[in-house]
Amino acid sequence: MDRIDRREFCLGLGALSTVLILPPHMQVQAAATPENGQYPVEPVKDTMTQAQRDARMAWWNQARFGMFIHWGLYAQAAGYWNGKPVPFLGEWIMNTAKIPVADYQKLAATFDPTKFNADAWVSMAKASGVKYMVITSKHHDGFAMFKSDANKFNIVDATPFKRDPLKELAIACHKQGIKFGFYYSQDQDWTAPGGAAMRGGHWDKAQDGSFAEYLHAKAIPQLKELLANYQSEDAPAEIWFDTPTPDMTPELASEIVTLLNQHPNLLWNNRLGGGYSGDFETPEQHIPPQGFPGKAWETCMTINDTWGFKKDDTNFKSTETLLWNLIDIASKGGNYLLNVGPDATGVIPQPEQDRMLEIGKWLKVNGEAIYDTQAGPFSQEHGVYSPTEKDKKGNPIWVPVWDWRATAKPGRVFISILQWPGTKCTLPPMDARVTKATMLADRKHRALKFSQNEKGITITLPETAPDPIASVLVLHS
Ligand code: FHN
């Protein structure tokens, strides 16, 4: 037990983001890195030219907006155990309530999400404007949401439902042109002997065992299944690993990298462990003040306060907040992976659908300012470090300013105006010479009056904002 009790979360920079949702004892950074700085197995991208690497990441860099789906057996518990509400995240209920393995596994006998409709989910995602979806194929509870010959604790073999939702979603995504990826908890597994358990370690003897054996008996065989069984639908487009611990040594992680390398176009995040940095950074529940210049990155975020469904959690973020987050992230060159948590019947809660669809409506008009863009040419609009306030570590607190944000494409800068300034808008100086200014929502592309000099650009705007949440001004050059 000792060994497991000391397990901590080891991530790269991405883990700094966990502060908003994970308790302090889960935020320790102690990544296992290869001693000589050499990976035992080199990731395939490291053997590619820059042009090949860019091509490999192109769809992901253009996408900017994705939908995360946390769906598993925990949805059946919905935040309650033995009739009592359980605090913390919905998908962590087994760990938080220290539910014995055999008791938790019993949930499967009644898990029957008959309202699940892959086409409806993907249509909703598409109407929301997301370009990719990432679903929990197995979360820390060890329950596989796909048909697995490697382990019978899966939705096809252990529930009355008997269907493989990942297959159905893969087909629907393929049909509707959405990239489809799998989240897989490679390190924590609370129902398989030897799987890691954070927040206090194992609580049931049935969990004890060797981590390497767990990896060889369950995680690696299941990853092989995930990489083989959805190829006819071009899935997975990415694997989203999570919560690596020091148990994931460079040698063990390299066994997984060997599998991943067989699919050169497959992307994977920075949470495999063993010192591997992956394809993109994953700040969680926060937006880094300056993004990650020169790196691909993706902020993942809950739409309320949980990833997995909790029936009592109705603390949904407003559409305004979510949309501003998307705009803010795009203005720093990152992606937004926004989570929904379907319930045990297979339905994405209506308030979550409503918000996603409202974002989609905005993107239908203003998507040009988000998709396939780069970070804007300015930076002062993002905010400032407080000259007086400090965080617990003594670092100045970042104070975002929510007036406007900028993104760019060759020949165009998009200014998403969050606070309508009236008819006069003044922007900082820009290197490029502006030739025309228009509002993106104006389908007639009427030219707005503007003047530009070394002090900045002044534009005459319409009196009222075209959109109550964000209106996009386009500067052509
Ligand atoms: O522990 C998980 C959590 O349940 C959730 O899956 C998030 C999503 O990024 N990842 C871990 C915490 O960082």
Short mmCIF file of C-alpha atoms and ligand atoms in Angstrom, two decimals:
data_model
loop_
_atom_site.label_atom_id
_atom_site.label_comp_id
_atom_site.label_asym_id
_atom_site.label_seq_id
_atom_site.Cartn_x
_atom_site.Cartn_y
_atom_site.Cartn_z
CA MET A 1 0.00 0.00 0.00
CA ASP A 2 2.86 2.35 0.88
CA ARG A 3 4.10 2.52 -2.66
CA ILE A 4 0.68 3.43 -3.97
CA ASP A 5 -0.03 5.95 -1.21
CA ARG A 6 2.93 7.98 -2.36
CA ARG A 7 1.77 8.07 -5.96
CA GLU A 8 1.30 11.54 -7.24
CA PHE A 9 0.21 13.13 -10.42
CA CYS A 10 3.17 13.71 -12.71
CA LEU A 11 2.58 15.92 -15.65
CA GLY A 12 4.41 18.52 -17.60
CA LEU A 13 3.25 22.11 -17.57
CA GLY A 14 -0.25 20.95 -18.29
CA ALA A 15 -0.75 19.85 -14.72
CA LEU A 16 -0.29 23.36 -13.41
CA SER A 17 -3.81 23.84 -14.60
CA THR A 18 -5.35 21.38 -12.19
CA VAL A 19 -5.43 23.90 -9.37
CA LEU A 20 -9.06 24.81 -9.81
CA ILE A 21 -10.42 21.34 -9.44
CA LEU A 22 -7.89 19.01 -7.86
CA PRO A 23 -6.98 19.21 -4.19
CA PRO A 24 -3.40 20.23 -3.38
CA HIS A 25 -2.14 16.69 -2.73
CA MET A 26 -2.92 15.85 -6.35
CA GLN A 27 -0.94 18.67 -7.83
CA VAL A 28 2.61 17.50 -7.21
CA GLN A 29 4.87 17.47 -10.24
CA ALA A 30 7.32 14.59 -10.24
CA ALA A 31 7.55 13.37 -13.78
CA ALA A 32 9.58 10.24 -14.39
CA THR A 33 12.02 11.27 -17.09
CA PRO A 34 14.54 9.08 -18.89
CA GLU A 35 17.82 9.34 -16.96
CA ASN A 36 20.00 10.05 -20.00
CA GLY A 37 17.40 12.36 -21.57
CA GLN A 38 16.83 9.78 -24.33
CA TYR A 39 13.48 8.08 -24.75
CA PRO A 40 13.72 4.26 -24.80
CA VAL A 41 11.46 4.47 -27.88
CA GLU A 42 11.39 7.64 -29.92
CA PRO A 43 7.92 8.99 -30.77
CA VAL A 44 7.38 8.77 -34.51
CA LYS A 45 6.90 12.54 -34.83
CA ASP A 46 10.48 13.08 -33.63
CA THR A 47 11.72 11.26 -36.71
CA MET A 48 9.72 13.53 -39.07
CA THR A 49 10.60 16.74 -40.86
CA GLN A 50 8.92 19.95 -39.66
CA ALA A 51 6.67 19.92 -42.73
CA GLN A 52 5.55 16.36 -41.97
CA ARG A 53 4.94 17.27 -38.34
CA ASP A 54 2.85 20.29 -39.38
CA ALA A 55 0.80 18.17 -41.77
CA ARG A 56 0.20 15.63 -39.01
CA MET A 57 -1.14 18.30 -36.64
CA ALA A 58 -2.97 20.34 -39.31
CA TRP A 59 -6.56 19.21 -38.60
CA TRP A 60 -6.06 19.65 -34.88
CA ASN A 61 -4.55 23.12 -35.23
CA GLN A 62 -7.36 24.24 -37.51
CA ALA A 63 -10.11 22.81 -35.29
CA ARG A 64 -9.88 25.16 -32.30
CA PHE A 65 -13.05 23.73 -30.73
CA GLY A 66 -13.68 20.16 -29.54
CA MET A 67 -16.17 18.35 -27.35
CA PHE A 68 -14.96 16.25 -24.43
CA ILE A 69 -17.37 13.57 -23.21
CA HIS A 70 -17.02 11.97 -19.79
CA TRP A 71 -19.41 9.05 -19.82
CA GLY A 72 -19.15 5.87 -17.81
CA LEU A 73 -20.65 3.77 -15.00
CA TYR A 74 -20.34 6.73 -12.64
CA ALA A 75 -23.25 8.32 -14.54
CA GLN A 76 -25.42 5.57 -13.06
CA ALA A 77 -24.44 6.69 -9.54
CA ALA A 78 -24.98 10.35 -10.56
CA GLY A 79 -23.11 11.66 -7.51
CA TYR A 80 -24.94 9.52 -4.90
CA TRP A 81 -23.90 6.42 -2.98
CA ASN A 82 -26.18 4.59 -0.55
CA GLY A 83 -28.68 7.41 -0.92
CA LYS A 84 -26.20 10.10 0.14
CA PRO A 85 -24.59 12.79 -2.00
CA VAL A 86 -20.84 12.28 -2.47
CA PRO A 87 -18.65 15.40 -2.82
CA PHE A 88 -15.99 16.04 -5.51
CA LEU A 89 -16.16 15.03 -9.15
CA GLY A 90 -18.89 12.68 -10.40
CA GLU A 91 -16.45 10.32 -12.14
CA TRP A 92 -14.39 10.07 -8.95
CA ILE A 93 -17.27 8.71 -6.83
CA MET A 94 -15.76 5.25 -6.42
CA ASN A 95 -12.54 6.72 -5.03
CA THR A 96 -14.12 9.50 -2.96
CA ALA A 97 -16.65 7.18 -1.26
CA LYS A 98 -14.05 4.36 -1.13
CA ILE A 99 -16.54 1.97 -2.68
CA PRO A 100 -15.35 -1.65 -2.63
CA VAL A 101 -14.53 -3.02 -6.09
CA ALA A 102 -17.24 -5.69 -6.03
CA ASP A 103 -19.91 -3.17 -4.98
CA TYR A 104 -18.94 -0.68 -7.68
CA GLN A 105 -18.89 -3.39 -10.33
CA LYS A 106 -22.52 -4.19 -9.47
CA LEU A 107 -23.53 -0.86 -11.04
CA ALA A 108 -22.95 -2.48 -14.43
CA ALA A 109 -25.88 -4.86 -13.97
CA THR A 110 -28.34 -1.95 -14.19
CA PHE A 111 -26.48 0.34 -16.59
CA ASP A 112 -28.75 0.42 -19.62
CA PRO A 113 -28.53 3.76 -21.46
CA THR A 114 -31.27 2.93 -23.96
CA LYS A 115 -31.77 6.58 -24.92
CA PHE A 116 -28.22 6.77 -26.29
CA ASN A 117 -28.30 7.84 -29.93
CA ALA A 118 -24.92 8.31 -31.56
CA ASP A 119 -26.31 10.18 -34.56
CA ALA A 120 -28.14 12.62 -32.27
CA TRP A 121 -25.00 13.27 -30.21
CA VAL A 122 -22.87 13.85 -33.27
CA SER A 123 -25.50 16.04 -34.94
CA MET A 124 -25.63 18.13 -31.78
CA ALA A 125 -21.82 18.32 -31.72
CA LYS A 126 -21.76 19.35 -35.34
CA ALA A 127 -24.40 22.03 -34.81
CA SER A 128 -22.29 23.28 -31.89
CA GLY A 129 -19.42 23.91 -34.27
CA VAL A 130 -16.99 21.43 -32.73
CA LYS A 131 -14.56 19.80 -35.13
CA TYR A 132 -13.59 16.86 -32.93
CA MET A 133 -14.90 14.76 -30.08
CA VAL A 134 -12.94 12.93 -27.38
CA ILE A 135 -14.79 10.39 -25.23
CA THR A 136 -13.77 8.45 -22.14
CA SER A 137 -13.19 4.93 -23.41
CA LYS A 138 -12.07 3.95 -19.89
CA HIS A 139 -11.88 6.32 -16.96
CA HIS A 140 -10.13 5.71 -13.62
CA ASP A 141 -12.90 3.33 -12.49
CA GLY A 142 -11.59 0.83 -15.04
CA PHE A 143 -14.94 0.32 -16.79
CA ALA A 144 -14.52 0.13 -20.56
CA MET A 145 -17.19 1.87 -22.63
CA PHE A 146 -16.31 -0.42 -25.56
CA LYS A 147 -16.27 -4.09 -26.43
CA SER A 148 -13.09 -5.50 -24.94
CA ASP A 149 -11.85 -9.06 -25.16
CA ALA A 150 -8.99 -8.11 -22.85
CA ASN A 151 -11.23 -7.37 -19.87
CA LYS A 152 -14.86 -8.31 -19.32
CA PHE A 153 -15.68 -5.24 -17.20
CA ASN A 154 -16.98 -3.47 -20.27
CA ILE A 155 -20.28 -2.10 -21.54
CA VAL A 156 -20.91 -4.95 -23.99
CA ASP A 157 -20.12 -7.87 -21.70
CA ALA A 158 -21.15 -6.55 -18.29
CA THR A 159 -24.36 -4.57 -18.88
CA PRO A 160 -27.84 -5.25 -20.21
CA PHE A 161 -27.14 -2.59 -22.87
CA LYS A 162 -24.71 -4.88 -24.74
CA ARG A 163 -23.90 -2.22 -27.39
CA ASP A 164 -20.55 -0.57 -28.13
CA PRO A 165 -21.24 3.20 -28.06
CA LEU A 166 -17.72 3.92 -29.27
CA LYS A 167 -18.38 1.95 -32.44
CA GLU A 168 -21.69 3.73 -32.98
CA LEU A 169 -20.11 7.12 -32.36
CA ALA A 170 -17.16 6.31 -34.61
CA ILE A 171 -19.58 5.50 -37.44
CA ALA A 172 -21.62 8.67 -36.82
CA CYS A 173 -18.53 10.89 -36.58
CA HIS A 174 -17.10 9.41 -39.74
CA LYS A 175 -20.39 10.06 -41.54
CA GLN A 176 -20.69 13.63 -40.29
CA GLY A 177 -17.04 14.62 -40.69
CA ILE A 178 -16.09 14.98 -37.04
CA LYS A 179 -12.69 13.70 -35.88
CA PHE A 180 -13.08 11.15 -33.10
CA GLY A 181 -10.62 10.48 -30.29
CA PHE A 182 -10.45 8.31 -27.18
CA TYR A 183 -9.63 9.34 -23.64
CA TYR A 184 -7.97 6.36 -21.91
CA SER A 185 -6.93 6.26 -18.24
CA GLN A 186 -3.73 4.28 -18.72
CA ASP A 187 -2.37 4.65 -15.21
CA GLN A 188 -5.17 4.88 -12.69
CA ASP A 189 -7.51 1.88 -12.66
CA TRP A 190 -9.44 1.26 -9.46
CA THR A 191 -10.98 -2.08 -10.39
CA ALA A 192 -7.99 -3.88 -11.92
CA PRO A 193 -5.29 -5.37 -9.66
CA GLY A 194 -2.15 -3.22 -9.83
CA GLY A 195 -3.83 -0.17 -11.36
CA ALA A 196 -2.86 3.10 -9.70
CA ALA A 197 -5.15 4.97 -7.30
CA MET A 198 -4.47 8.57 -6.39
CA ARG A 199 -5.97 10.47 -3.44
CA GLY A 200 -4.92 7.99 -0.74
CA GLY A 201 -4.00 4.86 -2.69
CA HIS A 202 -5.80 1.50 -2.74
CA TRP A 203 -8.70 1.00 -0.34
CA ASP A 204 -9.63 -2.57 -1.27
CA LYS A 205 -7.33 -5.63 -1.34
CA ALA A 206 -8.79 -6.47 -4.75
CA GLN A 207 -6.85 -3.47 -6.09
CA ASP A 208 -3.43 -4.64 -4.96
CA GLY A 209 -0.97 -6.03 -7.48
CA SER A 210 1.87 -5.09 -9.78
CA PHE A 211 1.49 -1.99 -11.95
CA ALA A 212 3.50 -3.59 -14.75
CA GLU A 213 1.21 -6.62 -14.70
CA TYR A 214 -1.84 -4.38 -14.84
CA LEU A 215 -0.35 -2.62 -17.82
CA HIS A 216 0.42 -5.89 -19.59
CA ALA A 217 -2.85 -7.61 -18.72
CA LYS A 218 -5.27 -4.74 -19.26
CA ALA A 219 -4.13 -1.30 -20.37
CA ILE A 220 -1.85 -2.32 -23.25
CA PRO A 221 -4.23 -4.99 -24.62
CA GLN A 222 -7.12 -2.52 -24.43
CA LEU A 223 -5.12 0.18 -26.15
CA LYS A 224 -4.35 -2.35 -28.90
CA GLU A 225 -8.10 -2.96 -29.23
CA LEU A 226 -8.83 0.75 -29.39
CA LEU A 227 -6.17 1.24 -32.04
CA ALA A 228 -7.34 -1.72 -34.15
CA ASN A 229 -11.12 -1.94 -33.94
CA TYR A 230 -12.19 1.50 -35.19
CA GLN A 231 -9.79 1.86 -38.11
CA SER A 232 -12.56 1.43 -40.68
CA GLU A 233 -14.01 4.70 -39.32
CA ASP A 234 -10.59 6.42 -39.28
CA ALA A 235 -10.64 6.39 -35.50
CA PRO A 236 -9.08 7.17 -33.21
CA ALA A 237 -7.73 10.51 -34.41
CA GLU A 238 -6.12 10.99 -31.01
CA ILE A 239 -5.58 9.30 -27.65
CA TRP A 240 -6.04 11.46 -24.59
CA PHE A 241 -4.08 9.95 -21.68
CA ASP A 242 -4.56 11.08 -18.09
CA THR A 243 -3.08 11.30 -14.57
CA PRO A 244 0.32 9.66 -15.05
CA THR A 245 2.10 8.63 -11.85
CA PRO A 246 5.79 7.81 -11.29
CA ASP A 247 4.82 4.14 -11.74
CA MET A 248 4.73 4.87 -15.46
CA THR A 249 8.47 4.60 -15.98
CA PRO A 250 10.07 5.61 -19.29
CA GLU A 251 10.43 1.89 -20.08
CA LEU A 252 6.78 1.07 -19.45
CA ALA A 253 5.58 4.18 -21.26
CA SER A 254 7.77 3.27 -24.21
CA GLU A 255 5.84 0.02 -24.62
CA ILE A 256 2.78 2.17 -25.24
CA VAL A 257 4.71 4.50 -27.54
CA THR A 258 5.68 1.47 -29.64
CA LEU A 259 1.96 0.87 -30.23
CA LEU A 260 1.21 4.51 -30.93
CA ASN A 261 4.09 4.68 -33.41
CA GLN A 262 2.31 2.13 -35.60
CA HIS A 263 -0.18 4.92 -36.38
CA PRO A 264 2.01 7.85 -37.47
CA ASN A 265 -0.93 10.26 -37.80
CA LEU A 266 -2.37 9.48 -34.39
CA LEU A 267 -2.02 12.41 -31.97
CA TRP A 268 -1.62 11.98 -28.23
CA ASN A 269 -1.48 14.44 -25.39
CA ASN A 270 1.18 15.21 -22.80
CA ARG A 271 -0.22 12.95 -20.08
CA LEU A 272 1.20 9.54 -20.98
CA GLY A 273 3.97 9.76 -18.38
CA GLY A 274 7.50 8.36 -18.46
CA GLY A 275 8.81 11.75 -19.57
CA TYR A 276 7.06 11.73 -22.94
CA SER A 277 5.85 15.18 -23.89
CA GLY A 278 3.25 14.13 -26.49
CA ASP A 279 1.79 16.35 -29.16
CA PHE A 280 0.06 19.02 -27.11
CA GLU A 281 -0.11 20.65 -23.70
CA THR A 282 -3.29 20.20 -21.70
CA PRO A 283 -4.00 23.02 -19.24
CA GLU A 284 -7.07 21.99 -17.29
CA GLN A 285 -9.85 24.32 -16.11
CA HIS A 286 -7.85 27.40 -16.92
CA ILE A 287 -6.55 29.46 -19.80
CA PRO A 288 -2.84 30.27 -19.59
CA PRO A 289 -2.33 34.07 -19.70
CA GLN A 290 -0.03 33.88 -22.74
CA GLY A 291 -0.96 30.44 -24.06
CA PHE A 292 2.07 28.26 -24.89
CA PRO A 293 3.94 30.21 -27.59
CA GLY A 294 5.48 27.80 -30.08
CA LYS A 295 3.57 24.79 -28.74
CA ALA A 296 0.24 23.18 -29.52
CA TRP A 297 -2.09 23.37 -26.54
CA GLU A 298 -5.66 22.69 -25.52
CA THR A 299 -7.57 23.86 -22.48
CA CYS A 300 -10.03 21.24 -21.30
CA MET A 301 -12.86 22.51 -19.15
CA THR A 302 -16.05 21.40 -17.46
CA ILE A 303 -19.34 23.03 -18.45
CA ASN A 304 -20.48 22.87 -14.79
CA ASP A 305 -18.29 21.68 -11.88
CA THR A 306 -17.93 18.00 -12.76
CA TRP A 307 -16.75 16.00 -15.75
CA GLY A 308 -18.91 12.92 -15.18
CA PHE A 309 -22.67 13.34 -14.62
CA LYS A 310 -23.86 14.41 -11.15
CA LYS A 311 -27.55 15.01 -10.93
CA ASP A 312 -27.17 17.81 -8.37
CA ASP A 313 -24.59 19.81 -10.31
CA THR A 314 -26.50 22.54 -12.09
CA ASN A 315 -23.77 25.16 -11.79
CA PHE A 316 -23.54 25.60 -15.54
CA LYS A 317 -21.29 28.30 -16.95
CA SER A 318 -23.13 30.87 -19.03
CA THR A 319 -22.92 30.80 -22.81
CA GLU A 320 -21.17 34.15 -22.58
CA THR A 321 -18.42 32.72 -20.36
CA LEU A 322 -17.99 29.66 -22.57
CA LEU A 323 -17.87 31.67 -25.76
CA TRP A 324 -15.47 34.22 -24.33
CA ASN A 325 -13.28 31.33 -23.25
CA LEU A 326 -13.26 29.94 -26.79
CA ILE A 327 -12.40 33.36 -28.20
CA ASP A 328 -9.73 33.96 -25.57
CA ILE A 329 -8.12 30.56 -26.22
CA ALA A 330 -8.15 31.05 -30.01
CA SER A 331 -6.57 34.48 -29.53
CA LYS A 332 -3.66 32.72 -27.81
CA GLY A 333 -3.37 29.99 -30.45
CA GLY A 334 -4.97 27.15 -28.50
CA ASN A 335 -7.92 24.74 -28.67
CA TYR A 336 -10.93 24.56 -26.34
CA LEU A 337 -12.04 21.06 -25.36
CA LEU A 338 -15.33 21.65 -23.63
CA ASN A 339 -16.81 18.79 -21.63
CA VAL A 340 -20.32 17.40 -21.48
CA GLY A 341 -21.38 14.66 -19.04
CA PRO A 342 -24.19 12.45 -20.39
CA ASP A 343 -26.50 10.78 -17.86
CA ALA A 344 -27.13 7.07 -17.31
CA THR A 345 -29.93 6.97 -19.86
CA GLY A 346 -27.51 8.15 -22.56
CA VAL A 347 -28.74 11.73 -22.77
CA ILE A 348 -26.55 14.83 -22.71
CA PRO A 349 -28.24 17.12 -20.15
CA GLN A 350 -30.38 19.73 -21.88
CA PRO A 351 -28.67 22.78 -20.29
CA GLU A 352 -25.36 21.47 -21.67
CA GLN A 353 -26.83 20.93 -25.14
CA ASP A 354 -28.40 24.40 -25.05
CA ARG A 355 -25.07 26.06 -24.34
CA MET A 356 -23.21 24.03 -26.93
CA LEU A 357 -25.82 24.90 -29.56
CA GLU A 358 -25.71 28.59 -28.69
CA ILE A 359 -21.96 28.56 -29.25
CA GLY A 360 -22.66 26.83 -32.57
CA LYS A 361 -25.05 29.58 -33.61
CA TRP A 362 -22.41 32.19 -32.96
CA LEU A 363 -19.80 30.17 -34.84
CA LYS A 364 -22.07 29.88 -37.86
CA VAL A 365 -21.81 33.65 -38.29
CA ASN A 366 -18.37 34.26 -36.82
CA GLY A 367 -16.50 30.97 -37.25
CA GLU A 368 -13.98 32.57 -39.61
CA ALA A 369 -12.58 34.41 -36.61
CA ILE A 370 -11.92 31.11 -34.79
CA TYR A 371 -11.25 28.16 -37.12
CA ASP A 372 -7.85 27.87 -38.72
CA THR A 373 -6.65 31.08 -37.13
CA GLN A 374 -3.47 31.95 -35.31
CA ALA A 375 -2.90 34.03 -32.20
CA GLY A 376 -3.57 37.74 -32.75
CA PRO A 377 -0.78 40.29 -33.31
CA PHE A 378 -1.35 42.10 -30.00
CA SER A 379 -1.09 40.91 -26.40
CA GLN A 380 -1.96 43.86 -24.16
CA GLU A 381 -5.70 43.16 -24.48
CA HIS A 382 -5.40 39.89 -22.55
CA GLY A 383 -4.88 41.42 -19.14
CA VAL A 384 -2.18 42.29 -16.63
CA TYR A 385 -0.33 40.78 -13.70
CA SER A 386 -1.57 42.45 -10.55
CA PRO A 387 1.05 44.82 -9.10
CA THR A 388 -0.23 44.08 -5.58
CA GLU A 389 -2.05 40.74 -5.35
CA LYS A 390 -0.06 37.49 -5.11
CA ASP A 391 -1.03 33.82 -5.21
CA LYS A 392 -0.09 31.25 -2.54
CA LYS A 393 3.34 30.80 -4.12
CA GLY A 394 3.99 34.54 -4.02
CA ASN A 395 3.60 35.03 -7.77
CA PRO A 396 1.60 38.01 -9.04
CA ILE A 397 -2.02 37.14 -9.84
CA TRP A 398 -3.11 37.34 -13.46
CA VAL A 399 -6.06 39.70 -13.97
CA PRO A 400 -7.70 39.13 -17.35
CA VAL A 401 -9.35 42.05 -19.12
CA TRP A 402 -12.44 41.12 -21.12
CA ASP A 403 -12.80 43.96 -23.64
CA TRP A 404 -11.68 42.38 -26.90
CA ARG A 405 -9.49 39.64 -28.36
CA ALA A 406 -7.70 39.21 -31.68
CA THR A 407 -7.01 36.26 -33.98
CA ALA A 408 -5.28 36.30 -37.36
CA LYS A 409 -5.13 34.68 -40.77
CA PRO A 410 -2.97 35.75 -43.71
CA GLY A 411 -4.31 39.15 -44.80
CA ARG A 412 -6.87 39.49 -42.00
CA VAL A 413 -7.02 40.28 -38.31
CA PHE A 414 -10.26 39.49 -36.47
CA ILE A 415 -11.14 41.61 -33.47
CA SER A 416 -13.80 39.93 -31.32
CA ILE A 417 -15.33 42.82 -29.40
CA LEU A 418 -16.67 41.65 -26.05
CA GLN A 419 -17.61 45.06 -24.61
CA TRP A 420 -19.16 47.26 -27.27
CA PRO A 421 -17.38 50.63 -27.04
CA GLY A 422 -19.99 52.69 -28.93
CA THR A 423 -19.17 54.07 -32.36
CA LYS A 424 -15.46 54.68 -31.75
CA CYS A 425 -13.04 51.80 -31.40
CA THR A 426 -9.33 52.39 -30.89
CA LEU A 427 -6.79 49.62 -31.27
CA PRO A 428 -3.03 49.49 -30.69
CA PRO A 429 -0.57 49.97 -33.59
CA MET A 430 -0.25 47.15 -36.09
CA ASP A 431 2.63 46.44 -38.50
CA ALA A 432 0.37 45.59 -41.44
CA ARG A 433 -1.29 48.42 -43.35
CA VAL A 434 -5.03 48.06 -43.05
CA THR A 435 -6.84 48.45 -46.38
CA LYS A 436 -10.42 47.86 -45.27
CA ALA A 437 -12.48 47.29 -42.12
CA THR A 438 -15.79 45.37 -42.03
CA MET A 439 -18.02 43.59 -39.53
CA LEU A 440 -17.99 39.81 -40.00
CA ALA A 441 -21.74 39.61 -39.32
CA ASP A 442 -22.43 42.09 -42.13
CA ARG A 443 -23.03 39.87 -45.15
CA LYS A 444 -22.88 42.96 -47.39
CA HIS A 445 -19.28 43.59 -46.23
CA ARG A 446 -19.90 47.34 -45.96
CA ALA A 447 -16.65 49.21 -45.42
CA LEU A 448 -16.29 50.99 -42.07
CA LYS A 449 -14.45 54.31 -41.78
CA PHE A 450 -11.03 53.99 -40.17
CA SER A 451 -7.71 55.74 -39.80
CA GLN A 452 -4.31 54.23 -39.03
CA ASN A 453 -1.08 55.82 -37.86
CA GLU A 454 1.86 54.89 -35.64
CA LYS A 455 -0.26 55.40 -32.53
CA GLY A 456 -2.88 52.87 -33.59
CA ILE A 457 -6.07 52.34 -35.56
CA THR A 458 -9.38 54.10 -35.01
CA ILE A 459 -12.52 52.56 -36.51
CA THR A 460 -16.05 53.96 -36.68
CA LEU A 461 -18.37 51.14 -35.61
CA PRO A 462 -22.13 50.74 -35.97
CA GLU A 463 -24.04 52.19 -32.99
CA THR A 464 -25.19 48.87 -31.67
CA ALA A 465 -23.33 45.60 -31.39
CA PRO A 466 -24.37 43.03 -34.02
CA ASP A 467 -24.13 40.31 -31.34
CA PRO A 468 -24.86 40.65 -27.61
CA ILE A 469 -21.91 38.40 -26.61
CA ALA A 470 -19.16 39.10 -29.14
CA SER A 471 -19.10 41.00 -32.42
CA VAL A 472 -16.25 40.50 -34.85
CA LEU A 473 -14.52 43.37 -36.65
CA VAL A 474 -12.32 42.34 -39.58
CA LEU A 475 -9.22 44.31 -40.48
CA HIS A 476 -8.10 43.47 -44.01
CA SER A 477 -4.55 44.12 -45.15
O1 FHN B 1 -8.92 12.85 -12.71
C1 FHN B 1 -9.25 13.29 -13.99
C2 FHN B 1 -10.62 13.91 -14.05
O2 FHN B 1 -11.56 13.00 -13.61
C3 FHN B 1 -10.92 14.30 -15.48
O3 FHN B 1 -10.93 13.18 -16.32
C4 FHN B 1 -9.87 15.27 -15.97
C5 FHN B 1 -10.03 15.72 -17.39
O4 FHN B 1 -8.91 16.38 -17.81
N1 FHN B 1 -8.53 14.65 -15.87
C6 FHN B 1 -8.17 14.19 -14.53
C7 FHN B 1 -7.74 15.29 -13.66
O5 FHN B 1 -6.72 16.00 -14.24
#
